[in-house]
Amino acid sequence: MSNQNATSINFQPSPTPPTFSPLLTNDDLSKWNSVWSTITNLHHRHDDKKEPFMIIFMGGVPKGSGATGIRFGTPPSSHYDNDPTLYPLCAMSTYTGLTYLSMGVRVYVYKIPYDDKPKWYTQIEKLDTWNNKGEFPGAYLSVEGINDRWVTDSEVLMTKVKSAVLYERIDKIPKGLDDKVWNANMFFSFLPYMKESGDESVPDEMNAKYFEPMNEYLKNSCETKFLVGDEPTISDCKWSYFAMMSNMLGLFFTGKSLIKREHTHLYEYLERFYFTDIMRVMQGFEYVPPSYNCGLLKEKLPKFGFDRKPLIVNCPDIPLDCLYRYHQIEQERGSDSMKSDIKQKREKARSGITGPTLASVMESAGLSKFTPKLLENDIDTVRSAAELEEEDLTDEEVGMKKLQAKRFLRAVKRAGEEADNTQPYKEGPIMPSFDPELEEEEVTRFSETDDLIWSLSQSPEPFLVLFMGSYKRPSPTSTFEVHNPPSDFFDSDETLIPACGMSTMVHLAYTAAGVNVKMMKVDYDDKPKWYTQITGHEEWNNKGQFPGAFVMCPEGKGKWITDSGILIDVLVKEFPQAAEVSKYPEGLDASVLAPPNMFFRSFGWIKGEDEECRSRTNTEIFKPLEEWFAADPSKRLYLGGDRFGVEDSKFFFFTYLVNAMGFLFEGQSFMDRSHTHLYAYMKRCFENEIYHKATGYFDVNPGFHIKLMVEKFKSMGMNIHEEKVRIEDIPIFAGFSYCEASVPKEE
């Protein structure tokens, strides 16, 4: 917030209180006296120092039951909060307050419940600038150049601001940018789309007319933080806030952010504006959940006779950072070409393709005893052993024969494709054995894994099929995509959210090394029997642990492994490309990143038994890392240098979770706020494509993982650290940004 010296300004004498009509009752007069006492105290505080100030009366919405709020920066000692149970929530009030703040006026937010406005607010008499309609914003002003004290209506207040002596400080416009771009109100531009029969072309038109030229202007003005210089001016206040609001509403109504993903310079600018001091003041130094804005809008529009479109996203599912980051809900997900490819191979295999090399392929695949009669049958509907071979077989044997028959059909399909191809057909890795043998239903469950492994084995490149412990999504729109997945992204089950720290670490490490990783999500509550019945592979323990994996190593050998440590060792020792991303950070003491990982280091603290863990970890781990990153920030982007590597895989995700746990258990992030370079590193990791892939391209709140973890520990009879805030109040950025809970004091 600007805080320029204003010693040359002459102030009006202290005011007398207004009169009311009709007269206030004793109860109403008591509420008014509290307001007037505040005004009088502010005059005593600021008049002697010749400081301009403003009280802005702003609509407030009750916080959810038990909500603690998340501190948005540390409020100054002079911070005034008339009602900690309310969030300040009024777009026109926010825009007006931002403008006065940017000019150097001290602004105090006075929250008034929308549904319980005090009588004094609509009964002030004989003031032309106060309309008594109960509108927001209302304001009390002590600003040199503005003669009126009591003013309602944002338009009037924005007209009055031009009379202020300080106005010249912000009266700046961006040169080279059409005034039709920066002078437009993005909310009102988007409003026609929100109508039930609204113009569907509005989002594209707004991107072409406003966001694309603004992005280009910012790209060419990268040396300044804001539209004109390094401090917000009236043009920033007028444009940025409503651009953020419209971006949020785009997600609310269409399922994706209004501003297109490619306008990266614009998103960076909006994020800078969001984290200014003036925004912190107008939000009461708390993160105001955008879902409250959406809920208020959803409630108010029909009351104004506005027939709106149906909503795509539920209010509680609106993410905190949707104002300044691109989001897109899962329903917009890209096509899963890998899954489609496998389906096509299955269908073509059943179509009866034959060729001159059929017999040789069947023989080389060890399947010569099967007859082409199988081509006439849909293999998924085979019910008796007689249709495979006229033998008396057990259910388990029938199941395995069906699986072998599927592989036979692949061979038939490839035979037809490669009739004139001398390239030998690669059948793929040998199927594992099972003890006991799988029944028919379980074979069907295993066949999807077998299909994937076979499909990947047709390429000479090594790969990893990773079995990731997962949980059911709580609701269809509860998780948002970070990015559209690439065309070859394979999602084995879109109803599951990947949720296993050790598996995530392995996924990150192999992807960082350039290995083709495909994730098979496995429901914790519905593990297939085959997952605990594999035999003949000493590195597979059948305990049902995660991660499990099938690794095709560079020399062509396939391995079934359960154990994250073994998987990392295999990567480092057997994959030559891993050497580039496995180096320990040069100049960093070996003890800093030594095992155990951050989660196990803090396990005693999680159980509430080691209260010194946070301070000790900040001193012994985070401080040396902060100093290491700060020593060469342009080159030390990751622990491996300029690219994400194996050490990042081991450190980042567990630190991400523990940092969010600090907010839950301590009311503040586990990592100290002073470690700014380390926080920047954590954010880079979170936004890296490697991490997006490891999370299945879902932007999952760390609270989702933590809630499941806490519930699991409690079910095992473990004591857990006392919670200072609700798990539901953990913000999505708590893993990579400093957060502090602002718990209202009890009366």
XYZ file of C-alpha atoms in Angstrom:
747
model
C 0.000 0.000 0.000
C 1.296 3.426 -0.885
C 2.226 5.490 2.149
C 3.505 8.776 0.752
C 4.208 11.767 2.987
C 1.216 14.126 2.985
C 2.449 16.943 5.239
C 1.414 19.710 2.794
C -2.255 18.795 2.926
C -4.723 20.955 4.849
C -7.582 19.108 6.504
C -11.114 20.098 7.345
C -11.958 20.607 11.001
C -13.339 17.639 12.883
C -16.919 16.999 11.798
C -20.155 16.967 13.665
C -22.310 13.840 13.433
C -25.166 13.739 10.906
C -28.802 13.753 11.884
C -31.275 10.968 11.208
C -34.853 10.776 10.027
C -36.716 9.112 11.532
C -34.808 9.252 14.793
C -32.911 6.138 15.778
C -34.203 3.862 18.515
C -31.978 3.146 21.504
C -30.740 -0.128 19.976
C -30.032 1.522 16.608
C -28.424 4.498 18.308
C -26.061 2.144 20.144
C -24.880 0.714 16.796
C -24.423 4.193 15.396
C -22.436 5.371 18.418
C -19.942 2.568 17.773
C -19.430 3.849 14.218
C -19.102 7.464 15.307
C -16.629 6.521 18.024
C -14.491 4.835 15.357
C -14.620 7.944 13.149
C -13.649 10.199 16.047
C -10.727 7.955 16.991
C -9.474 7.931 13.395
C -9.522 11.722 13.302
C -7.411 11.791 16.470
C -5.008 9.287 14.919
C -4.591 10.931 11.517
C -5.375 14.651 11.719
C -2.257 15.620 13.650
C -0.120 13.793 11.101
C -2.122 15.333 8.253
C -2.931 11.900 6.850
C -5.979 11.383 4.620
C -8.260 8.483 5.528
C -11.456 6.841 4.422
C -13.928 4.425 6.002
C -15.571 2.333 3.309
C -18.821 0.639 4.296
C -18.852 -2.677 2.505
C -21.232 -5.600 2.226
C -20.158 -8.586 4.301
C -21.006 -12.293 4.121
C -20.848 -14.643 7.137
C -17.968 -17.096 7.085
C -18.901 -20.752 6.969
C -19.545 -22.539 10.229
C -16.220 -23.113 11.947
C -14.214 -21.399 9.200
C -11.044 -19.841 10.519
C -9.955 -17.784 7.554
C -6.496 -17.778 6.048
C -4.263 -14.830 6.771
C -3.313 -12.865 3.663
C -0.106 -11.248 4.863
C 0.496 -9.849 8.334
C -1.879 -6.985 9.156
C -0.339 -3.811 10.634
C -0.950 -2.952 14.262
C -3.422 -0.291 13.096
C -5.545 -2.844 11.241
C -9.232 -2.462 12.060
C -11.700 -5.357 11.867
C -15.170 -4.423 13.033
C -16.572 -7.970 12.621
C -14.237 -11.007 12.313
C -17.202 -13.270 11.492
C -17.732 -11.593 8.095
C -15.829 -11.670 4.804
C -15.761 -8.282 2.985
C -17.564 -9.002 -0.267
C -18.602 -6.298 -2.708
C -16.930 -5.830 -6.082
C -17.748 -2.133 -6.472
C -16.583 -1.417 -2.905
C -13.337 -3.295 -3.523
C -12.646 -1.448 -6.773
C -13.326 1.916 -5.099
C -11.185 1.136 -2.056
C -8.303 -0.057 -4.242
C -8.318 3.258 -6.096
C -8.188 5.386 -2.925
C -5.507 3.146 -1.434
C -3.322 3.434 -4.533
C -3.559 7.217 -4.152
C -2.105 7.068 -0.633
C -5.318 7.319 1.401
C -5.578 5.148 4.523
C -8.631 2.972 3.968
C -10.523 1.210 6.745
C -13.041 -1.473 5.745
C -16.238 -1.503 7.792
C -18.231 -4.670 7.050
C -22.031 -4.599 7.134
C -24.119 -7.785 6.716
C -26.172 -7.731 3.520
C -29.126 -9.192 5.379
C -28.879 -7.088 8.526
C -28.102 -3.474 7.610
C -28.274 -1.084 10.561
C -31.018 1.566 10.456
C -28.558 4.467 10.595
C -27.212 3.399 7.175
C -30.525 4.305 5.496
C -31.715 7.179 7.701
C -29.051 9.903 7.363
C -30.874 13.134 6.391
C -30.066 16.281 4.420
C -26.992 14.981 2.610
C -27.130 15.136 -1.204
C -24.295 12.671 -1.600
C -25.887 9.991 0.621
C -28.903 8.261 -0.956
C -30.190 6.109 1.944
C -30.872 3.190 -0.428
C -28.645 0.884 1.563
C -26.253 0.516 -1.369
C -22.596 -0.413 -1.181
C -20.150 1.149 -1.094
C -20.862 3.904 1.314
C -17.966 5.961 2.615
C -16.844 8.500 5.164
C -14.047 10.660 3.734
C -11.342 12.843 5.227
C -9.404 13.575 2.051
C -8.035 16.973 1.025
C -9.759 18.264 -2.105
C -12.957 16.278 -1.502
C -15.406 18.504 0.336
C -18.039 15.880 1.055
C -17.764 13.610 4.074
C -20.576 11.076 3.516
C -20.902 9.546 0.056
C -22.685 6.509 -1.401
C -22.351 5.028 -4.896
C -19.094 3.900 -6.476
C -19.582 6.159 -9.506
C -19.892 9.212 -7.291
C -16.872 8.178 -5.235
C -14.825 7.633 -8.405
C -15.846 11.070 -9.631
C -14.905 12.620 -6.290
C -11.461 10.990 -6.357
C -10.468 13.251 -9.254
C -10.850 16.254 -6.948
C -8.383 14.915 -4.415
C -5.016 16.646 -4.138
C -3.332 13.244 -4.271
C -5.053 12.191 -7.483
C -2.149 13.211 -9.692
C -0.175 10.317 -8.244
C -2.399 7.766 -9.944
C -3.703 9.762 -12.904
C -1.637 7.789 -15.370
C -2.696 5.806 -18.402
C -0.776 3.118 -20.294
C 0.774 4.547 -23.440
C 0.428 2.455 -26.546
C -2.617 0.581 -25.252
C -6.027 1.443 -26.672
C -8.106 3.115 -23.960
C -11.001 0.881 -25.023
C -8.983 -2.010 -23.595
C -7.861 -0.743 -20.203
C -10.910 1.481 -19.649
C -13.441 -1.319 -20.100
C -15.179 -3.006 -17.179
C -14.645 -6.750 -17.668
C -17.547 -7.730 -15.414
C -20.103 -5.785 -17.429
C -18.523 -7.047 -20.647
C -19.096 -10.643 -19.492
C -22.595 -9.985 -18.132
C -24.403 -10.578 -21.484
C -23.005 -14.107 -21.582
C -24.375 -14.974 -18.131
C -27.973 -14.420 -19.230
C -29.965 -17.558 -19.936
C -30.226 -16.688 -23.631
C -26.915 -14.833 -23.640
C -24.475 -14.504 -26.498
C -22.252 -17.613 -26.614
C -19.574 -15.733 -28.544
C -18.811 -13.348 -25.655
C -15.821 -15.309 -24.202
C -14.027 -15.489 -27.552
C -14.819 -11.851 -28.314
C -13.485 -10.689 -24.938
C -10.255 -12.605 -25.465
C -9.797 -11.079 -28.916
C -10.887 -7.561 -27.947
C -9.382 -7.177 -24.456
C -7.191 -10.018 -23.209
C -5.060 -10.616 -26.296
C -4.044 -6.933 -26.710
C -3.496 -6.614 -22.954
C -1.274 -9.701 -22.958
C 0.730 -8.298 -25.870
C 1.094 -4.922 -24.137
C 2.361 -6.603 -20.954
C 4.754 -8.750 -22.954
C 6.308 -5.601 -24.431
C 6.313 -3.775 -21.065
C 7.971 -6.493 -19.014
C 10.339 -4.058 -17.273
C 7.479 -2.612 -15.195
C 5.321 -4.475 -12.698
C 2.033 -2.773 -13.527
C 0.422 -0.987 -16.457
C 2.297 2.250 -15.783
C 5.377 1.784 -13.609
C 6.038 -0.279 -10.514
C 3.069 0.880 -8.419
C -0.633 0.361 -9.174
C -2.421 3.353 -10.719
C -6.063 4.049 -11.425
C -5.839 2.088 -14.675
C -4.686 -1.041 -12.787
C -7.411 -0.707 -10.156
C -10.107 -0.184 -12.733
C -9.111 -3.028 -15.032
C -7.404 -5.738 -12.980
C -9.967 -6.463 -10.302
C -12.871 -6.865 -12.715
C -10.669 -8.926 -15.051
C -10.003 -11.291 -12.142
C -13.703 -11.425 -11.285
C -14.681 -12.186 -14.872
C -11.998 -14.880 -15.068
C -13.550 -16.544 -12.032
C -17.063 -16.236 -13.482
C -15.886 -17.834 -16.701
C -14.930 -20.909 -14.699
C -18.223 -20.756 -12.798
C -20.394 -20.616 -15.919
C -18.357 -22.414 -18.598
C -16.113 -24.844 -16.735
C -12.909 -23.060 -17.732
C -11.282 -19.714 -17.004
C -12.458 -16.850 -19.189
C -8.932 -15.677 -20.030
C -7.322 -18.159 -22.393
C -4.470 -20.275 -21.117
C -1.955 -18.844 -23.604
C -2.185 -15.310 -22.178
C 0.631 -16.038 -19.735
C 1.877 -12.447 -19.363
C -1.629 -11.383 -18.393
C -1.921 -14.139 -15.788
C 1.448 -13.149 -14.284
C 0.291 -9.524 -14.104
C -2.995 -10.432 -12.402
C -1.117 -12.539 -9.864
C 1.177 -9.581 -9.077
C -1.820 -7.315 -8.601
C -3.614 -9.847 -6.403
C -0.669 -9.966 -3.992
C -0.295 -6.185 -3.599
C -0.741 -4.555 -0.196
C -3.817 -2.691 -1.418
C -5.546 -6.003 -2.228
C -4.640 -7.328 1.212
C -6.301 -4.316 2.860
C -9.509 -4.674 0.840
C -9.748 -8.357 1.732
C -9.229 -7.693 5.422
C -5.821 -9.445 5.332
C -7.577 -12.757 4.734
C -7.942 -14.849 1.605
C -11.599 -14.399 0.732
C -12.683 -17.640 -0.992
C -13.967 -16.851 -4.518
C -16.724 -19.376 -3.872
C -18.333 -16.747 -1.622
C -18.388 -14.274 -4.520
C -20.011 -16.894 -6.725
C -22.523 -17.819 -4.056
C -23.491 -14.176 -3.557
C -23.859 -13.652 -7.291
C -25.906 -16.834 -7.627
C -28.238 -15.521 -4.925
C -28.480 -11.895 -6.065
C -28.937 -12.167 -9.843
C -32.432 -13.731 -9.732
C -33.540 -11.034 -7.271
C -32.702 -8.442 -9.923
C -34.876 -10.270 -12.469
C -31.804 -11.714 -14.178
C -32.376 -15.131 -15.744
C -28.927 -16.703 -15.759
C -27.405 -19.695 -17.466
C -27.059 -22.945 -15.516
C -23.811 -23.225 -13.592
C -21.128 -25.722 -14.605
C -19.207 -25.693 -11.315
C -20.473 -25.954 -7.742
C -19.624 -22.971 -5.533
C -17.550 -24.990 -3.010
C -15.421 -26.316 -5.873
C -14.203 -22.879 -7.018
C -10.433 -22.872 -6.270
C -8.844 -20.030 -4.314
C -6.439 -19.042 -7.053
C -8.939 -18.987 -9.938
C -8.787 -15.177 -10.049
C -5.271 -15.161 -11.446
C -4.627 -18.721 -12.688
C -6.058 -20.783 -15.508
C -8.364 -23.628 -14.499
C -10.431 -26.112 -16.440
C -12.729 -28.722 -14.984
C -12.296 -32.435 -15.623
C -15.226 -32.594 -18.051
C -13.116 -30.708 -20.607
C -10.464 -33.403 -20.430
C -8.570 -34.267 -23.634
C -9.090 -37.576 -25.412
C -7.246 -40.568 -24.051
C -5.502 -41.772 -27.188
C -3.576 -44.567 -25.473
C -6.794 -46.091 -24.173
C -8.425 -45.612 -27.574
C -5.454 -47.235 -29.300
C -5.732 -50.326 -27.121
C -9.479 -50.516 -27.769
C -8.913 -50.331 -31.518
C -6.333 -53.111 -31.329
C -8.809 -55.309 -29.486
C -11.568 -54.668 -32.012
C -9.332 -55.237 -35.034
C -7.992 -58.441 -33.484
C -11.529 -59.837 -33.337
C -12.270 -58.990 -36.951
C -10.679 -62.156 -38.378
C -7.544 -60.711 -39.953
C -5.323 -63.471 -41.370
C -2.122 -63.443 -43.366
C 0.596 -65.633 -44.788
C 2.711 -65.363 -41.637
C -0.091 -66.416 -39.272
C 1.220 -69.900 -38.591
C 4.759 -68.718 -37.903
C 3.534 -65.987 -35.581
C 1.323 -68.441 -33.702
C 4.212 -70.840 -33.352
C 6.710 -68.202 -32.231
C 4.217 -66.988 -29.670
C 3.772 -70.499 -28.287
C 0.086 -70.446 -29.197
C -0.028 -72.913 -32.105
C -2.470 -75.238 -30.354
C -5.191 -72.583 -30.568
C -7.280 -72.763 -33.738
C -8.541 -69.886 -35.894
C -11.999 -70.837 -34.633
C -11.316 -68.246 -31.920
C -11.504 -65.524 -34.532
C -15.206 -66.221 -34.879
C -15.847 -65.559 -31.209
C -15.824 -62.391 -29.159
C -13.199 -63.368 -26.621
C -14.885 -61.347 -23.859
C -18.034 -63.472 -24.113
C -16.350 -66.875 -23.983
C -17.962 -68.702 -21.107
C -16.887 -72.341 -21.391
C -13.576 -74.116 -21.767
C -14.965 -76.056 -24.729
C -14.928 -72.882 -26.868
C -11.193 -72.507 -26.223
C -10.151 -76.145 -26.330
C -12.379 -79.135 -25.807
C -10.869 -79.994 -22.468
C -12.113 -80.177 -18.908
C -10.584 -77.094 -17.265
C -11.058 -75.411 -13.892
C -12.422 -71.859 -13.651
C -8.909 -70.631 -12.939
C -7.531 -72.393 -16.023
C -10.343 -71.003 -18.160
C -9.440 -67.518 -16.966
C -5.774 -67.894 -17.857
C -6.654 -69.470 -21.222
C -8.789 -66.432 -21.995
C -5.880 -64.151 -21.185
C -3.604 -66.221 -23.445
C -6.269 -66.087 -26.127
C -6.268 -62.297 -25.991
C -2.550 -62.374 -26.692
C -3.169 -64.813 -29.518
C -5.572 -62.362 -31.138
C -2.949 -59.653 -30.932
C -0.580 -61.982 -32.769
C -3.229 -62.606 -35.430
C -3.796 -58.894 -35.850
C -0.077 -58.190 -36.171
C 0.297 -61.078 -38.635
C -2.193 -59.438 -40.956
C -0.481 -56.064 -40.645
C 3.033 -57.428 -41.213
C 2.465 -59.974 -43.978
C 5.243 -58.346 -46.004
C 7.264 -57.168 -43.028
C 10.409 -59.099 -42.148
C 10.533 -57.409 -38.718
C 9.971 -60.169 -36.139
C 6.789 -59.792 -34.158
C 7.369 -58.779 -30.531
C 4.782 -60.549 -28.420
C 5.747 -58.674 -25.272
C 6.786 -59.654 -21.736
C 5.846 -63.062 -20.440
C 2.801 -62.956 -18.201
C 3.499 -63.482 -14.511
C 2.271 -66.567 -12.695
C -0.315 -66.315 -9.945
C -0.783 -68.323 -6.768
C -3.540 -69.233 -6.416
C -4.488 -69.059 -10.090
C -6.799 -66.195 -10.957
C -10.487 -66.828 -11.435
C -12.187 -65.595 -14.587
C -13.350 -62.279 -13.069
C -9.862 -61.453 -11.788
C -8.301 -62.334 -15.130
C -10.585 -59.751 -16.711
C -9.316 -57.158 -14.242
C -5.699 -58.058 -14.965
C -6.220 -57.993 -18.736
C -6.283 -54.161 -18.867
C -2.837 -54.079 -17.257
C -1.622 -56.811 -19.576
C -2.999 -54.942 -22.604
C -1.156 -51.785 -21.571
C 2.144 -53.599 -21.014
C 1.822 -55.375 -24.361
C 1.034 -52.124 -26.174
C 4.042 -50.347 -24.656
C 6.322 -53.312 -25.384
C 5.810 -52.885 -29.129
C 8.216 -49.952 -28.925
C 11.917 -50.601 -28.233
C 11.940 -47.811 -25.631
C 11.982 -48.667 -21.899
C 8.903 -47.817 -19.859
C 7.327 -47.956 -16.411
C 3.769 -49.037 -15.598
C 3.200 -47.650 -12.115
C 0.431 -48.911 -9.830
C -0.695 -45.925 -7.767
C -2.909 -46.112 -4.663
C -5.974 -43.948 -5.319
C -9.273 -42.828 -3.820
C -12.672 -42.139 -5.299
C -13.316 -38.537 -6.237
C -15.740 -36.951 -3.756
C -17.868 -35.319 -6.507
C -17.787 -35.022 -10.316
C -16.496 -31.434 -10.318
C -14.496 -31.445 -7.102
C -11.113 -31.580 -8.793
C -9.795 -29.226 -11.425
C -7.268 -29.765 -14.162
C -4.033 -27.855 -14.118
C -3.541 -28.341 -17.852
C -5.100 -30.303 -20.647
C -3.325 -33.651 -20.758
C -1.230 -34.385 -23.852
C -2.702 -36.540 -26.601
C -0.900 -39.681 -25.412
C -1.968 -39.323 -21.769
C -3.363 -42.578 -20.383
C -5.942 -42.408 -17.588
C -6.871 -45.888 -16.387
C -9.826 -44.679 -14.281
C -11.100 -41.083 -14.299
C -13.209 -41.721 -11.180
C -10.053 -42.103 -9.043
C -7.654 -39.496 -7.648
C -4.012 -40.660 -7.324
C -3.035 -40.367 -3.659
C 0.214 -42.043 -2.628
C 3.314 -40.069 -1.690
C 5.817 -42.857 -2.391
C 4.238 -43.603 -5.770
C 4.264 -39.896 -6.634
C 7.977 -39.730 -5.806
C 8.715 -42.654 -8.155
C 6.555 -41.170 -10.920
C 8.377 -37.833 -10.620
C 11.830 -39.451 -10.719
C 11.223 -41.669 -13.748
C 9.468 -38.876 -15.668
C 12.318 -36.485 -14.865
C 14.718 -39.023 -16.397
C 12.672 -39.130 -19.587
C 11.194 -42.609 -19.062
C 7.727 -43.247 -20.493
C 5.527 -43.631 -17.370
C 1.948 -44.884 -17.468
C -0.065 -44.799 -14.270
C -2.550 -47.525 -13.386
C -4.683 -46.196 -10.538
C -5.715 -48.821 -7.987
C -8.547 -48.164 -5.539
C -7.305 -48.528 -1.957
C -10.703 -49.956 -1.044
C -10.933 -52.362 -3.987
C -7.524 -53.853 -4.766
C -7.672 -56.601 -7.408
C -6.653 -60.041 -6.213
C -3.963 -60.362 -8.877
C -2.088 -57.535 -7.118
C -1.343 -59.830 -4.161
C -0.979 -63.180 -5.985
C 2.009 -62.697 -8.326
C 4.669 -65.392 -7.948
C 8.162 -65.901 -9.286
C 9.299 -62.284 -8.836
C 11.365 -61.824 -5.687
C 11.065 -58.011 -5.746
C 7.241 -58.209 -5.646
C 6.057 -58.802 -2.073
C 2.283 -59.402 -2.502
C 1.513 -57.238 0.554
C -0.671 -54.937 -1.498
C 1.718 -52.012 -0.979
C 2.164 -48.999 -3.221
C 3.912 -48.297 -5.385
C 3.953 -51.465 -7.401
C 5.382 -51.373 -10.893
C 6.309 -53.229 -14.026
C 9.615 -51.828 -15.292
C 10.898 -52.510 -18.772
C 14.606 -51.783 -18.448
C 16.798 -50.527 -21.318
C 18.322 -53.954 -21.981
C 14.826 -55.378 -22.567
C 14.317 -57.127 -19.246
C 10.972 -56.669 -17.504
C 10.731 -56.544 -13.694
C 7.779 -56.658 -11.293
C 8.691 -54.563 -8.225
C 6.968 -53.319 -5.071
C 9.147 -50.868 -3.101
C 9.886 -47.237 -3.913
C 13.514 -47.567 -2.798
C 14.197 -50.466 -5.169
C 12.474 -48.636 -8.013
C 14.659 -45.542 -7.513
C 17.786 -47.747 -7.360
C 16.781 -49.472 -10.612
C 16.322 -46.091 -12.274
C 19.696 -44.744 -11.161
C 21.695 -47.930 -11.844
C 20.065 -49.349 -14.968
C 18.826 -46.325 -16.928
C 21.745 -44.397 -18.464
C 19.622 -41.292 -19.039
C 19.071 -40.991 -15.272
C 22.676 -39.879 -14.761
C 21.869 -36.355 -15.942
C 19.138 -35.854 -13.342
C 20.599 -37.799 -10.398
C 23.339 -35.414 -9.295
C 23.399 -34.135 -5.721
C 23.253 -30.313 -5.455
C 26.810 -29.000 -5.716
C 27.878 -27.115 -2.613
C 25.022 -28.381 -0.402
C 25.996 -30.373 2.685
C 25.114 -34.056 2.252
C 23.219 -34.127 5.556
C 20.566 -31.698 4.323
C 18.897 -34.106 1.887
C 19.919 -37.332 3.607
C 17.170 -39.874 4.402
C 14.602 -40.078 5.826
C 12.306 -37.949 3.656
C 10.501 -34.919 5.048
C 7.379 -36.882 5.954
C 9.213 -39.418 8.106
C 11.420 -36.686 9.603
C 8.286 -34.988 10.897
C 6.387 -38.132 11.911
C 6.832 -37.463 15.637
C 5.458 -33.953 15.156
C 2.470 -35.277 13.176
C 1.674 -37.502 16.157
C 1.944 -34.500 18.495
C 5.044 -35.868 20.257
C 7.812 -33.587 18.921
C 6.922 -29.916 19.252
C 10.492 -28.815 18.426
C 10.394 -30.495 15.019
C 9.260 -27.414 13.108
C 11.938 -25.066 14.448
C 14.627 -27.752 14.173
C 13.747 -28.568 10.568
C 13.731 -24.901 9.602
C 17.203 -24.496 11.092
C 18.810 -27.718 9.876
C 17.080 -28.267 6.521
C 15.212 -25.255 5.182
C 17.727 -22.559 6.109
C 20.668 -24.259 4.302
C 18.437 -24.856 1.289
C 17.292 -21.230 1.297
C 20.904 -20.065 1.347
C 21.817 -22.527 -1.424
C 19.059 -21.296 -3.747
C 19.742 -17.634 -2.892
C 23.433 -17.975 -3.767
C 22.681 -18.357 -7.493
C 18.917 -17.981 -8.125
C 19.198 -17.704 -11.915
C 20.891 -21.109 -12.282
C 19.655 -22.983 -9.211
C 16.053 -23.404 -10.254
C 15.875 -26.968 -8.943
C 18.065 -29.132 -6.737
C 19.545 -30.568 -9.899
C 20.221 -27.152 -11.433
C 18.090 -25.933 -14.307
C 15.833 -29.008 -14.533
C 13.725 -31.117 -12.198
C 15.640 -34.214 -11.059
C 15.711 -37.240 -8.765
C 16.614 -35.219 -5.643
C 13.645 -32.929 -6.323
C 11.449 -36.039 -6.558
C 12.555 -37.152 -3.093
C 12.247 -33.725 -1.484
C 9.434 -31.734 -3.079
C 6.197 -33.680 -2.633
C 6.736 -34.709 1.000
C 7.774 -31.158 1.898
C 4.692 -29.907 0.042
C 2.427 -32.059 2.231
C 4.222 -31.295 5.496
C 4.119 -27.562 4.781
C 0.325 -27.747 4.424
C 0.148 -29.853 7.599
C 1.839 -26.995 9.433
C -1.141 -24.808 8.548
C -3.496 -27.515 9.842
C -1.677 -28.267 13.107
C 0.065 -24.977 13.939
C -2.065 -22.394 12.169
C 0.946 -21.439 10.041
C 2.998 -23.093 7.327
C 5.646 -25.576 8.479
C 8.295 -23.677 6.528
C 9.134 -20.179 7.848
C 7.936 -17.225 5.777
C 11.523 -15.927 5.495
C 12.536 -18.758 3.143
C 11.402 -16.882 0.047
C 13.749 -18.579 -2.437
C 12.711 -21.990 -1.153
C 9.040 -21.074 -1.535
C 9.723 -19.927 -5.097
C 11.338 -23.317 -5.745
C 8.315 -25.155 -4.307
C 6.002 -23.187 -6.582
C 8.164 -24.006 -9.626
C 7.923 -27.699 -8.775
C 4.159 -27.496 -8.314
C 3.719 -25.825 -11.697
C 6.110 -28.153 -13.519
C 4.636 -30.439 -16.190
C 6.405 -33.367 -14.515
C 4.313 -32.834 -11.371
C 1.103 -32.327 -13.367
C 1.582 -35.732 -14.978
C 2.301 -37.435 -11.635
C -1.033 -36.133 -10.290
C -2.957 -37.289 -13.339
C -3.337 -33.652 -14.471
C -5.622 -33.027 -11.516
C -5.053 -29.936 -9.385
C -5.671 -31.637 -6.032
C -5.890 -29.687 -2.785
C -3.257 -30.943 -0.301
C -6.085 -31.125 2.221
C -7.488 -34.059 0.224
C -4.305 -36.074 0.821
C -3.963 -34.928 4.432
C -7.565 -35.780 5.331
C -7.174 -39.329 4.035
C -3.835 -39.674 5.817
C -5.192 -38.412 9.145
C -8.241 -40.669 8.929
C -5.990 -43.644 8.193
C -3.708 -42.913 11.146
C -6.640 -42.465 13.506
C -8.184 -45.750 12.337
C -4.890 -47.412 13.337
C -5.222 -45.994 16.859
C -2.477 -43.390 16.428
C -2.537 -40.085 18.266
C -2.496 -37.108 15.899
C -1.386 -33.519 16.531
C -4.208 -31.220 17.641
C -5.708 -29.312 14.707
C -5.751 -25.503 14.880
C -7.903 -25.107 11.747
C -10.314 -27.281 9.801
C -8.909 -29.510 7.081
C -11.557 -27.992 4.783
C -9.892 -24.585 5.231
C -6.522 -25.683 3.845
C -6.047 -23.692 0.603
C -4.776 -25.340 -2.539
C -1.574 -23.278 -2.434
C -0.752 -24.152 1.188
C 1.910 -26.592 0.023
C 4.018 -24.002 -1.803
C 3.058 -20.617 -0.291
C 3.309 -19.314 3.254
C -0.114 -19.315 4.925
C -1.189 -18.272 8.374
C -4.592 -18.885 9.921
C -6.418 -15.876 11.274
C -8.607 -17.297 14.015
C -11.193 -14.784 15.288
C -10.875 -14.141 19.004
C -13.781 -15.166 21.170
C -15.756 -12.373 22.754
